[in-house]
């Protein structure tokens, strides 16, 4: 069985930064990219807050640069999804794509997080036909059309503001009577004439022949004023948060109640010696590319220290 010194799982900023540091430290890292090569940033248009890019950079280009930098120092980047792990004793056994088994002395988990859906059957029915969890990826298809965004946090406000630059009209469906987003994002949304915020609303279904043409709404759910009605829309965007991609590790690795990997005292260490977590899979709070990159760096340094012990 192949024995790897440092296995990195995931190909976002955390994974690639870990790969850069681990390869420069002669750990001969092997990085498995997972289902979305480049991670969430690949679907972002412009990244404006990553230091070093005064004019901003496309998420795609930034990830290509990180990959090239990791490759330059010898990181072995492979396609494949880790489908199960056995962390009962070191070296740890990991299964790739349900078939190939490899062993690793250290493991850096940087599998990121994925967008959440409401769980409505219509989200599956209309997948790729008007339902999306990424405005920057799919907004282009809704130029001069009407769209709805679900959520009241920073992501939802950011997506609504972005979509308002393309679409004719944007509904923001917010289940509470207030936005959870930061003040600046709230202001941007509330002052935007193209955005109509529907406070106290939930989406309960979608309508349309072969593609989304309407959303079924319920206002004041459970109150005497409860009201059900429909609005015509062409696109339905989810922005209700993210789920950390930690399921495969849960039999061994401690997670919090939302599935985020628990790390020890601000380090990337997990409850299993030699297994580290970096990036959004262990970050319920900040979820920023720069934070993910920084934690990937820390994880590689800790992996090196562990191997040297
Ligand atoms: P949040 O968890 O902050 O917000 C999720 C929103 O979705 C909330 O309004 C929540 O409603 C709503 N929601 C959740 N589940 C449902 C549901 N089943 N039905 C209807 N509504 C639902 O997630 P975000 O992705 O917005 O942000 C996560 C973190 O990332 C935050 O810390 C945020 O500040 C940060 N972020 C920062 C950005 C920036 O700085 N530019 C950009 C984007 C995110 P409720 O309020 O009722 O719970």
mmCIF file of C-alpha atoms and ligand atoms in Angstrom:
data_model
loop_
_atom_site.group_PDB
_atom_site.id
_atom_site.type_symbol
_atom_site.label_atom_id
_atom_site.label_comp_id
_atom_site.label_asym_id
_atom_site.label_seq_id
_atom_site.Cartn_x
_atom_site.Cartn_y
_atom_site.Cartn_z
ATOM 1 C CA UNK A 1 0.000 0.000 0.000
ATOM 2 C CA UNK A 2 1.302 3.481 -0.844
ATOM 3 C CA UNK A 3 2.606 5.302 2.249
ATOM 4 C CA UNK A 4 2.360 9.106 2.167
ATOM 5 C CA UNK A 5 4.086 11.391 4.650
ATOM 6 C CA UNK A 6 1.589 14.210 4.393
ATOM 7 C CA UNK A 7 -1.841 13.746 2.834
ATOM 8 C CA UNK A 8 -3.850 16.885 2.118
ATOM 9 C CA UNK A 9 -7.559 16.524 1.424
ATOM 10 C CA UNK A 10 -9.162 19.399 -0.482
ATOM 11 C CA UNK A 11 -8.027 22.008 -2.996
ATOM 12 C CA UNK A 12 -9.148 25.398 -1.716
ATOM 13 C CA UNK A 13 -6.843 28.088 -0.285
ATOM 14 C CA UNK A 14 -6.261 25.987 2.863
ATOM 15 C CA UNK A 15 -5.282 22.850 0.961
ATOM 16 C CA UNK A 16 -3.024 24.583 -1.557
ATOM 17 C CA UNK A 17 -1.302 26.691 1.104
ATOM 18 C CA UNK A 18 -0.683 23.542 3.154
ATOM 19 C CA UNK A 19 0.724 21.929 -0.004
ATOM 20 C CA UNK A 20 3.094 24.873 -0.631
ATOM 21 C CA UNK A 21 4.440 24.793 2.927
ATOM 22 C CA UNK A 22 4.586 20.984 3.157
ATOM 23 C CA UNK A 23 6.437 20.603 -0.135
ATOM 24 C CA UNK A 24 8.944 23.320 0.804
ATOM 25 C CA UNK A 25 9.501 21.396 4.076
ATOM 26 C CA UNK A 26 10.271 18.202 2.095
ATOM 27 C CA UNK A 27 7.164 16.367 3.297
ATOM 28 C CA UNK A 28 6.374 15.247 -0.291
ATOM 29 C CA UNK A 29 2.693 16.082 0.133
ATOM 30 C CA UNK A 30 -0.022 14.396 -1.886
ATOM 31 C CA UNK A 31 -3.154 16.508 -2.333
ATOM 32 C CA UNK A 32 -6.506 15.010 -3.364
ATOM 33 C CA UNK A 33 -8.613 17.690 -4.958
ATOM 34 C CA UNK A 34 -12.097 16.443 -4.060
ATOM 35 C CA UNK A 35 -15.294 17.039 -6.040
ATOM 36 C CA UNK A 36 -14.634 20.705 -6.872
ATOM 37 C CA UNK A 37 -11.082 21.420 -7.895
ATOM 38 C CA UNK A 38 -10.138 24.835 -6.505
ATOM 39 C CA UNK A 39 -12.935 24.826 -3.927
ATOM 40 C CA UNK A 40 -15.572 27.483 -3.437
ATOM 41 C CA UNK A 41 -13.440 30.329 -4.801
ATOM 42 C CA UNK A 42 -13.583 28.838 -8.248
ATOM 43 C CA UNK A 43 -17.179 30.065 -8.414
ATOM 44 C CA UNK A 44 -16.417 33.597 -7.209
ATOM 45 C CA UNK A 45 -16.024 36.382 -9.737
ATOM 46 C CA UNK A 46 -13.629 38.865 -8.175
ATOM 47 C CA UNK A 47 -11.722 38.521 -4.907
ATOM 48 C CA UNK A 48 -10.971 42.035 -3.717
ATOM 49 C CA UNK A 49 -9.872 41.477 -0.138
ATOM 50 C CA UNK A 50 -6.951 39.065 -0.497
ATOM 51 C CA UNK A 51 -3.822 41.114 0.266
ATOM 52 C CA UNK A 52 -1.394 41.415 -2.622
ATOM 53 C CA UNK A 53 -3.971 41.995 -5.361
ATOM 54 C CA UNK A 54 -4.649 45.759 -5.312
ATOM 55 C CA UNK A 55 -6.899 45.517 -8.384
ATOM 56 C CA UNK A 56 -8.613 42.282 -7.247
ATOM 57 C CA UNK A 57 -8.241 38.881 -8.884
ATOM 58 C CA UNK A 58 -10.718 36.358 -10.263
ATOM 59 C CA UNK A 59 -11.275 33.417 -7.904
ATOM 60 C CA UNK A 60 -10.404 31.074 -10.753
ATOM 61 C CA UNK A 61 -7.072 32.781 -11.494
ATOM 62 C CA UNK A 62 -6.162 32.910 -7.823
ATOM 63 C CA UNK A 63 -6.719 29.178 -7.428
ATOM 64 C CA UNK A 64 -4.786 28.420 -10.602
ATOM 65 C CA UNK A 65 -1.882 30.490 -9.210
ATOM 66 C CA UNK A 66 -2.003 28.647 -5.885
ATOM 67 C CA UNK A 67 -2.023 25.306 -7.689
ATOM 68 C CA UNK A 68 0.942 26.358 -9.855
ATOM 69 C CA UNK A 69 2.852 27.494 -6.765
ATOM 70 C CA UNK A 70 2.222 24.165 -4.988
ATOM 71 C CA UNK A 71 3.224 22.216 -8.117
ATOM 72 C CA UNK A 72 6.402 24.280 -8.494
ATOM 73 C CA UNK A 73 7.650 22.958 -5.152
ATOM 74 C CA UNK A 74 6.750 19.376 -5.996
ATOM 75 C CA UNK A 75 3.310 18.803 -4.455
ATOM 76 C CA UNK A 76 1.621 15.768 -6.038
ATOM 77 C CA UNK A 77 -1.879 16.963 -6.926
ATOM 78 C CA UNK A 78 -4.353 14.222 -7.790
ATOM 79 C CA UNK A 79 -8.004 13.911 -8.791
ATOM 80 C CA UNK A 80 -10.072 11.896 -6.382
ATOM 81 C CA UNK A 81 -12.486 12.005 -3.491
ATOM 82 C CA UNK A 82 -11.719 10.538 -0.070
ATOM 83 C CA UNK A 83 -14.667 8.258 0.626
ATOM 84 C CA UNK A 84 -13.666 6.771 3.978
ATOM 85 C CA UNK A 85 -10.926 6.992 6.583
ATOM 86 C CA UNK A 86 -9.643 4.795 9.384
ATOM 87 C CA UNK A 87 -7.889 6.883 12.013
ATOM 88 C CA UNK A 88 -7.738 4.069 14.597
ATOM 89 C CA UNK A 89 -3.938 3.826 14.427
ATOM 90 C CA UNK A 90 -1.086 5.545 12.588
ATOM 91 C CA UNK A 91 -0.248 5.411 9.748
ATOM 92 C CA UNK A 92 -3.841 6.201 8.905
ATOM 93 C CA UNK A 93 -5.695 4.358 6.152
ATOM 94 C CA UNK A 94 -7.681 6.368 3.644
ATOM 95 C CA UNK A 95 -9.855 5.141 0.772
ATOM 96 C CA UNK A 96 -9.946 7.111 -2.472
ATOM 97 C CA UNK A 97 -13.016 6.937 -4.734
ATOM 98 C CA UNK A 98 -14.368 3.946 -2.812
ATOM 99 C CA UNK A 99 -11.641 1.610 -4.069
ATOM 100 C CA UNK A 100 -7.958 2.570 -3.734
ATOM 101 C CA UNK A 101 -6.481 2.440 -0.227
ATOM 102 C CA UNK A 102 -3.461 4.483 0.804
ATOM 103 C CA UNK A 103 -1.740 5.161 4.108
ATOM 104 C CA UNK A 104 -0.664 8.511 5.514
ATOM 105 C CA UNK A 105 1.522 9.457 8.461
ATOM 106 C CA UNK A 106 -0.172 12.860 8.716
ATOM 107 C CA UNK A 107 -3.463 14.102 7.290
ATOM 108 C CA UNK A 108 -4.560 17.687 6.696
ATOM 109 C CA UNK A 109 -8.323 17.942 6.290
ATOM 110 C CA UNK A 110 -9.183 21.004 4.203
ATOM 111 C CA UNK A 111 -12.418 19.883 2.607
ATOM 112 C CA UNK A 112 -14.209 23.222 2.982
ATOM 113 C CA UNK A 113 -17.944 23.724 3.186
ATOM 114 C CA UNK A 114 -20.869 23.449 0.776
ATOM 115 C CA UNK A 115 -23.936 25.630 0.333
ATOM 116 C CA UNK A 116 -27.048 24.586 2.231
ATOM 117 C CA UNK A 117 -30.440 24.059 0.583
ATOM 118 C CA UNK A 118 -33.875 24.421 2.179
ATOM 119 C CA UNK A 119 -34.708 20.772 1.532
ATOM 120 C CA UNK A 120 -37.711 21.428 -0.706
ATOM 121 C CA UNK A 121 -38.342 18.692 -3.306
ATOM 122 C CA UNK A 122 -38.658 21.494 -5.888
ATOM 123 C CA UNK A 123 -35.000 22.452 -5.372
ATOM 124 C CA UNK A 124 -34.056 19.065 -6.837
ATOM 125 C CA UNK A 125 -36.795 19.155 -9.448
ATOM 126 C CA UNK A 126 -35.564 22.476 -10.852
ATOM 127 C CA UNK A 127 -31.835 21.941 -10.248
ATOM 128 C CA UNK A 128 -29.941 23.602 -13.092
ATOM 129 C CA UNK A 129 -33.225 25.025 -14.362
ATOM 130 C CA UNK A 130 -33.473 28.123 -12.258
ATOM 131 C CA UNK A 131 -32.286 26.937 -8.830
ATOM 132 C CA UNK A 132 -28.771 27.899 -7.788
ATOM 133 C CA UNK A 133 -26.670 28.408 -4.666
ATOM 134 C CA UNK A 134 -24.159 30.677 -6.365
ATOM 135 C CA UNK A 135 -25.179 34.042 -7.751
ATOM 136 C CA UNK A 136 -21.754 34.802 -9.114
ATOM 137 C CA UNK A 137 -21.751 31.534 -11.068
ATOM 138 C CA UNK A 138 -25.275 31.670 -12.461
ATOM 139 C CA UNK A 139 -26.399 35.299 -12.215
ATOM 140 C CA UNK A 140 -25.363 35.890 -15.790
ATOM 141 C CA UNK A 141 -28.297 33.741 -16.994
ATOM 142 C CA UNK A 142 -30.811 36.072 -15.358
ATOM 143 C CA UNK A 143 -30.007 39.379 -17.016
ATOM 144 C CA UNK A 144 -33.061 41.635 -17.053
ATOM 145 C CA UNK A 145 -35.117 38.872 -15.333
ATOM 146 C CA UNK A 146 -36.670 38.520 -11.895
ATOM 147 C CA UNK A 147 -34.916 36.486 -9.232
ATOM 148 C CA UNK A 148 -35.350 35.629 -5.565
ATOM 149 C CA UNK A 149 -32.599 35.134 -2.982
ATOM 150 C CA UNK A 150 -33.309 33.268 0.268
ATOM 151 C CA UNK A 151 -31.458 34.309 3.434
ATOM 152 C CA UNK A 152 -30.780 37.285 5.650
ATOM 153 C CA UNK A 153 -27.038 37.078 6.296
ATOM 154 C CA UNK A 154 -24.042 38.667 4.610
ATOM 155 C CA UNK A 155 -23.991 36.077 1.861
ATOM 156 C CA UNK A 156 -27.647 36.675 0.954
ATOM 157 C CA UNK A 157 -27.199 40.455 0.945
ATOM 158 C CA UNK A 158 -24.032 40.189 -1.108
ATOM 159 C CA UNK A 159 -25.732 37.886 -3.618
ATOM 160 C CA UNK A 160 -28.831 40.103 -3.816
ATOM 161 C CA UNK A 161 -26.671 43.176 -4.396
ATOM 162 C CA UNK A 162 -24.672 41.370 -7.066
ATOM 163 C CA UNK A 163 -27.789 40.053 -8.807
ATOM 164 C CA UNK A 164 -29.306 43.539 -8.813
ATOM 165 C CA UNK A 165 -26.525 44.576 -11.203
ATOM 166 C CA UNK A 166 -27.810 42.020 -13.719
ATOM 167 C CA UNK A 167 -31.474 41.275 -13.041
ATOM 168 C CA UNK A 168 -34.417 43.628 -13.430
ATOM 169 C CA UNK A 169 -35.792 42.798 -9.974
ATOM 170 C CA UNK A 170 -34.561 40.913 -6.910
ATOM 171 C CA UNK A 171 -36.707 39.627 -4.036
ATOM 172 C CA UNK A 172 -34.848 38.894 -0.821
ATOM 173 C CA UNK A 173 -36.809 36.293 1.143
ATOM 174 C CA UNK A 174 -36.009 36.671 4.858
ATOM 175 C CA UNK A 175 -37.686 34.420 7.401
ATOM 176 C CA UNK A 176 -37.306 36.811 10.340
ATOM 177 C CA UNK A 177 -38.305 40.456 10.516
ATOM 178 C CA UNK A 178 -34.727 41.644 10.444
ATOM 179 C CA UNK A 179 -31.506 40.990 8.556
ATOM 180 C CA UNK A 180 -28.633 39.271 10.281
ATOM 181 C CA UNK A 181 -26.103 40.793 7.878
ATOM 182 C CA UNK A 182 -23.546 43.444 8.822
ATOM 183 C CA UNK A 183 -24.751 47.057 8.847
ATOM 184 C CA UNK A 184 -22.985 47.981 5.635
ATOM 185 C CA UNK A 185 -24.525 45.058 3.736
ATOM 186 C CA UNK A 186 -27.985 45.771 5.167
ATOM 187 C CA UNK A 187 -27.714 49.369 4.012
ATOM 188 C CA UNK A 188 -26.612 48.308 0.561
ATOM 189 C CA UNK A 189 -29.661 46.077 0.217
ATOM 190 C CA UNK A 190 -32.274 48.282 1.859
ATOM 191 C CA UNK A 191 -31.281 51.313 -0.210
ATOM 192 C CA UNK A 192 -31.187 49.409 -3.493
ATOM 193 C CA UNK A 193 -34.306 50.247 -5.530
ATOM 194 C CA UNK A 194 -34.099 46.953 -7.439
ATOM 195 C CA UNK A 195 -34.230 44.833 -4.272
ATOM 196 C CA UNK A 196 -37.505 44.193 -2.441
ATOM 197 C CA UNK A 197 -36.975 42.618 0.965
ATOM 198 C CA UNK A 198 -39.800 40.250 1.950
ATOM 199 C CA UNK A 199 -39.439 40.108 5.745
ATOM 200 C CA UNK A 200 -41.227 37.331 7.629
ATOM 201 C CA UNK A 201 -41.400 35.144 4.528
ATOM 202 C CA UNK A 202 -40.525 31.536 3.773
ATOM 203 C CA UNK A 203 -40.373 29.815 0.399
ATOM 204 C CA UNK A 204 -42.459 26.644 0.371
ATOM 205 C CA UNK A 205 -42.205 25.559 -3.246
ATOM 206 C CA UNK A 206 -41.494 26.489 -6.842
ATOM 207 C CA UNK A 207 -43.698 26.429 -9.907
ATOM 208 C CA UNK A 208 -43.052 26.348 -13.633
ATOM 209 C CA UNK A 209 -43.080 24.245 -16.777
ATOM 210 C CA UNK A 210 -39.614 22.656 -17.031
ATOM 211 C CA UNK A 211 -37.959 25.689 -15.435
ATOM 212 C CA UNK A 212 -38.597 27.994 -12.508
ATOM 213 C CA UNK A 213 -41.374 30.486 -13.233
ATOM 214 C CA UNK A 214 -42.656 31.231 -9.748
ATOM 215 C CA UNK A 215 -42.100 30.855 -6.021
ATOM 216 C CA UNK A 216 -44.761 29.844 -3.513
ATOM 217 C CA UNK A 217 -44.416 32.005 -0.420
ATOM 218 C CA UNK A 218 -45.821 31.928 3.071
ATOM 219 C CA UNK A 219 -45.890 35.106 5.088
ATOM 220 C CA UNK A 220 -46.098 35.121 8.897
ATOM 221 C CA UNK A 221 -45.954 31.339 9.179
ATOM 222 C CA UNK A 222 -47.876 30.127 12.229
ATOM 223 C CA UNK A 223 -49.384 33.516 13.040
ATOM 224 C CA UNK A 224 -53.054 34.533 12.719
ATOM 225 C CA UNK A 225 -51.947 36.717 9.782
ATOM 226 C CA UNK A 226 -50.473 33.725 7.889
ATOM 227 C CA UNK A 227 -50.868 34.184 4.169
ATOM 228 C CA UNK A 228 -49.882 32.020 1.181
ATOM 229 C CA UNK A 229 -49.268 33.523 -2.235
ATOM 230 C CA UNK A 230 -47.062 33.241 -5.307
ATOM 231 C CA UNK A 231 -44.639 35.589 -7.078
ATOM 232 C CA UNK A 232 -43.343 35.225 -10.614
ATOM 233 C CA UNK A 233 -39.591 34.655 -10.719
ATOM 234 C CA UNK A 234 -37.074 33.180 -13.177
ATOM 235 C CA UNK A 235 -34.288 32.315 -10.760
ATOM 236 C CA UNK A 236 -34.212 31.035 -7.165
ATOM 237 C CA UNK A 237 -30.948 31.490 -5.256
ATOM 238 C CA UNK A 238 -30.126 29.916 -1.891
ATOM 239 C CA UNK A 239 -27.881 31.860 0.488
ATOM 240 C CA UNK A 240 -28.741 30.317 3.845
ATOM 241 C CA UNK A 241 -25.295 29.312 4.995
ATOM 242 C CA UNK A 242 -22.952 26.442 4.484
ATOM 243 C CA UNK A 243 -22.439 22.913 5.729
ATOM 244 C CA UNK A 244 -18.879 21.824 6.521
ATOM 245 C CA UNK A 245 -17.711 18.829 4.476
ATOM 246 C CA UNK A 246 -16.784 16.723 7.490
ATOM 247 C CA UNK A 247 -19.176 13.731 7.297
ATOM 248 C CA UNK A 248 -16.556 11.240 6.168
ATOM 249 C CA UNK A 249 -14.339 12.071 9.175
ATOM 250 C CA UNK A 250 -17.062 12.114 11.836
ATOM 251 C CA UNK A 251 -16.578 8.520 13.041
ATOM 252 C CA UNK A 252 -13.110 9.601 14.291
ATOM 253 C CA UNK A 253 -12.885 13.389 14.461
ATOM 254 C CA UNK A 254 -14.683 15.576 17.017
ATOM 255 C CA UNK A 255 -17.043 18.132 15.468
ATOM 256 C CA UNK A 256 -19.346 20.769 16.918
ATOM 257 C CA UNK A 257 -23.150 20.588 16.723
ATOM 258 C CA UNK A 258 -23.069 21.974 13.161
ATOM 259 C CA UNK A 259 -20.403 19.555 11.939
ATOM 260 C CA UNK A 260 -17.427 21.954 12.037
ATOM 261 C CA UNK A 261 -14.246 20.136 13.046
ATOM 262 C CA UNK A 262 -13.140 21.059 16.550
ATOM 263 C CA UNK A 263 -9.535 22.153 16.777
ATOM 264 C CA UNK A 264 -7.446 22.526 19.916
ATOM 265 C CA UNK A 265 -6.592 25.947 21.402
ATOM 266 C CA UNK A 266 -6.413 27.908 18.157
ATOM 267 C CA UNK A 267 -4.073 25.360 16.534
ATOM 268 C CA UNK A 268 -5.103 23.160 13.575
ATOM 269 C CA UNK A 269 -4.770 20.030 15.765
ATOM 270 C CA UNK A 270 -7.762 17.714 16.066
ATOM 271 C CA UNK A 271 -8.461 15.036 18.661
ATOM 272 C CA UNK A 272 -6.399 12.560 16.580
ATOM 273 C CA UNK A 273 -2.592 13.056 16.738
ATOM 274 C CA UNK A 274 -1.168 13.799 13.285
ATOM 275 C CA UNK A 275 -4.566 14.726 11.833
ATOM 276 C CA UNK A 276 -5.067 18.460 11.322
ATOM 277 C CA UNK A 277 -7.945 20.583 10.056
ATOM 278 C CA UNK A 278 -7.679 23.835 8.110
ATOM 279 C CA UNK A 279 -10.010 26.220 6.315
ATOM 280 C CA UNK A 280 -13.801 26.409 6.286
ATOM 281 C CA UNK A 281 -14.319 22.811 7.481
ATOM 282 C CA UNK A 282 -13.062 23.997 10.878
ATOM 283 C CA UNK A 283 -14.135 27.652 10.717
ATOM 284 C CA UNK A 284 -17.766 28.457 11.547
ATOM 285 C CA UNK A 285 -16.973 32.137 12.017
ATOM 286 C CA UNK A 286 -14.740 33.851 9.482
ATOM 287 C CA UNK A 287 -14.937 31.792 6.267
ATOM 288 C CA UNK A 288 -12.486 33.993 4.406
ATOM 289 C CA UNK A 289 -9.903 32.868 1.856
ATOM 290 C CA UNK A 290 -7.099 34.581 3.741
ATOM 291 C CA UNK A 291 -8.038 32.828 6.994
ATOM 292 C CA UNK A 292 -8.223 29.478 5.198
ATOM 293 C CA UNK A 293 -4.784 30.040 3.658
ATOM 294 C CA UNK A 294 -3.338 30.996 7.049
ATOM 295 C CA UNK A 295 -4.732 27.890 8.724
ATOM 296 C CA UNK A 296 -3.386 25.730 5.883
ATOM 297 C CA UNK A 297 0.061 27.146 6.617
ATOM 298 C CA UNK A 298 -0.308 26.363 10.327
ATOM 299 C CA UNK A 299 -1.472 22.817 9.574
ATOM 300 C CA UNK A 300 1.582 22.117 7.384
ATOM 301 C CA UNK A 301 3.934 23.472 10.066
ATOM 302 C CA UNK A 302 2.254 21.298 12.702
ATOM 303 C CA UNK A 303 2.465 18.260 10.392
ATOM 304 C CA UNK A 304 6.206 18.859 9.998
ATOM 305 C CA UNK A 305 6.671 19.192 13.781
ATOM 306 C CA UNK A 306 4.672 16.010 14.368
ATOM 307 C CA UNK A 307 6.772 14.062 11.859
ATOM 308 C CA UNK A 308 9.995 15.363 13.396
ATOM 309 C CA UNK A 309 9.020 14.199 16.881
HETATM 310 P P1 LIG B 1 -25.359 33.199 8.113
HETATM 311 O O1 LIG B 1 -25.422 31.956 8.935
HETATM 312 O O2 LIG B 1 -24.766 34.423 8.664
HETATM 313 O O3 LIG B 1 -26.829 33.586 7.629
HETATM 314 C C1 LIG B 1 -27.701 32.619 7.129
HETATM 315 C C2 LIG B 1 -29.019 33.294 6.829
HETATM 316 O O4 LIG B 1 -29.868 32.317 6.219
HETATM 317 C C3 LIG B 1 -29.704 33.839 8.060
HETATM 318 O O5 LIG B 1 -30.386 35.015 7.747
HETATM 319 C C4 LIG B 1 -30.701 32.710 8.381
HETATM 320 O O6 LIG B 1 -31.871 33.171 8.988
HETATM 321 C C5 LIG B 1 -31.057 32.222 6.993
HETATM 322 N N1 LIG B 1 -31.498 30.834 7.006
HETATM 323 C C6 LIG B 1 -30.845 29.758 7.499
HETATM 324 N N2 LIG B 1 -31.586 28.628 7.319
HETATM 325 C C7 LIG B 1 -32.731 29.039 6.731
HETATM 326 C C8 LIG B 1 -33.897 28.364 6.319
HETATM 327 N N3 LIG B 1 -34.019 27.039 6.448
HETATM 328 N N4 LIG B 1 -34.896 29.090 5.752
HETATM 329 C C9 LIG B 1 -34.769 30.437 5.595
HETATM 330 N N5 LIG B 1 -33.685 31.137 5.966
HETATM 331 C C10 LIG B 1 -32.674 30.440 6.529
HETATM 332 O O7 LIG B 1 -24.622 32.690 6.767
HETATM 333 P P2 LIG B 1 -23.861 33.559 5.680
HETATM 334 O O8 LIG B 1 -23.468 32.551 4.643
HETATM 335 O O9 LIG B 1 -24.631 34.715 5.241
HETATM 336 O O10 LIG B 1 -22.559 34.084 6.416
HETATM 337 C C11 LIG B 1 -21.702 33.184 7.139
HETATM 338 C C12 LIG B 1 -20.495 33.953 7.694
HETATM 339 O O11 LIG B 1 -19.667 34.448 6.634
HETATM 340 C C13 LIG B 1 -20.910 35.167 8.524
HETATM 341 O O12 LIG B 1 -20.013 35.288 9.577
HETATM 342 C C14 LIG B 1 -20.771 36.297 7.565
HETATM 343 O O13 LIG B 1 -20.557 37.524 8.209
HETATM 344 C C15 LIG B 1 -19.550 35.866 6.737
HETATM 345 N N6 LIG B 1 -19.580 36.460 5.401
HETATM 346 C C16 LIG B 1 -18.860 37.612 5.214
HETATM 347 C C17 LIG B 1 -18.880 38.250 4.000
HETATM 348 C C18 LIG B 1 -18.075 39.492 3.863
HETATM 349 O O14 LIG B 1 -17.481 39.924 4.817
HETATM 350 N N7 LIG B 1 -18.025 40.093 2.701
HETATM 351 C C19 LIG B 1 -19.642 37.735 2.861
HETATM 352 C C20 LIG B 1 -20.378 36.550 3.162
HETATM 353 C C21 LIG B 1 -20.339 35.948 4.388
HETATM 354 P P3 LIG B 1 -31.912 33.607 10.536
HETATM 355 O O15 LIG B 1 -31.241 34.933 10.619
HETATM 356 O O16 LIG B 1 -33.365 33.648 10.773
HETATM 357 O O17 LIG B 1 -31.213 32.532 11.283
#
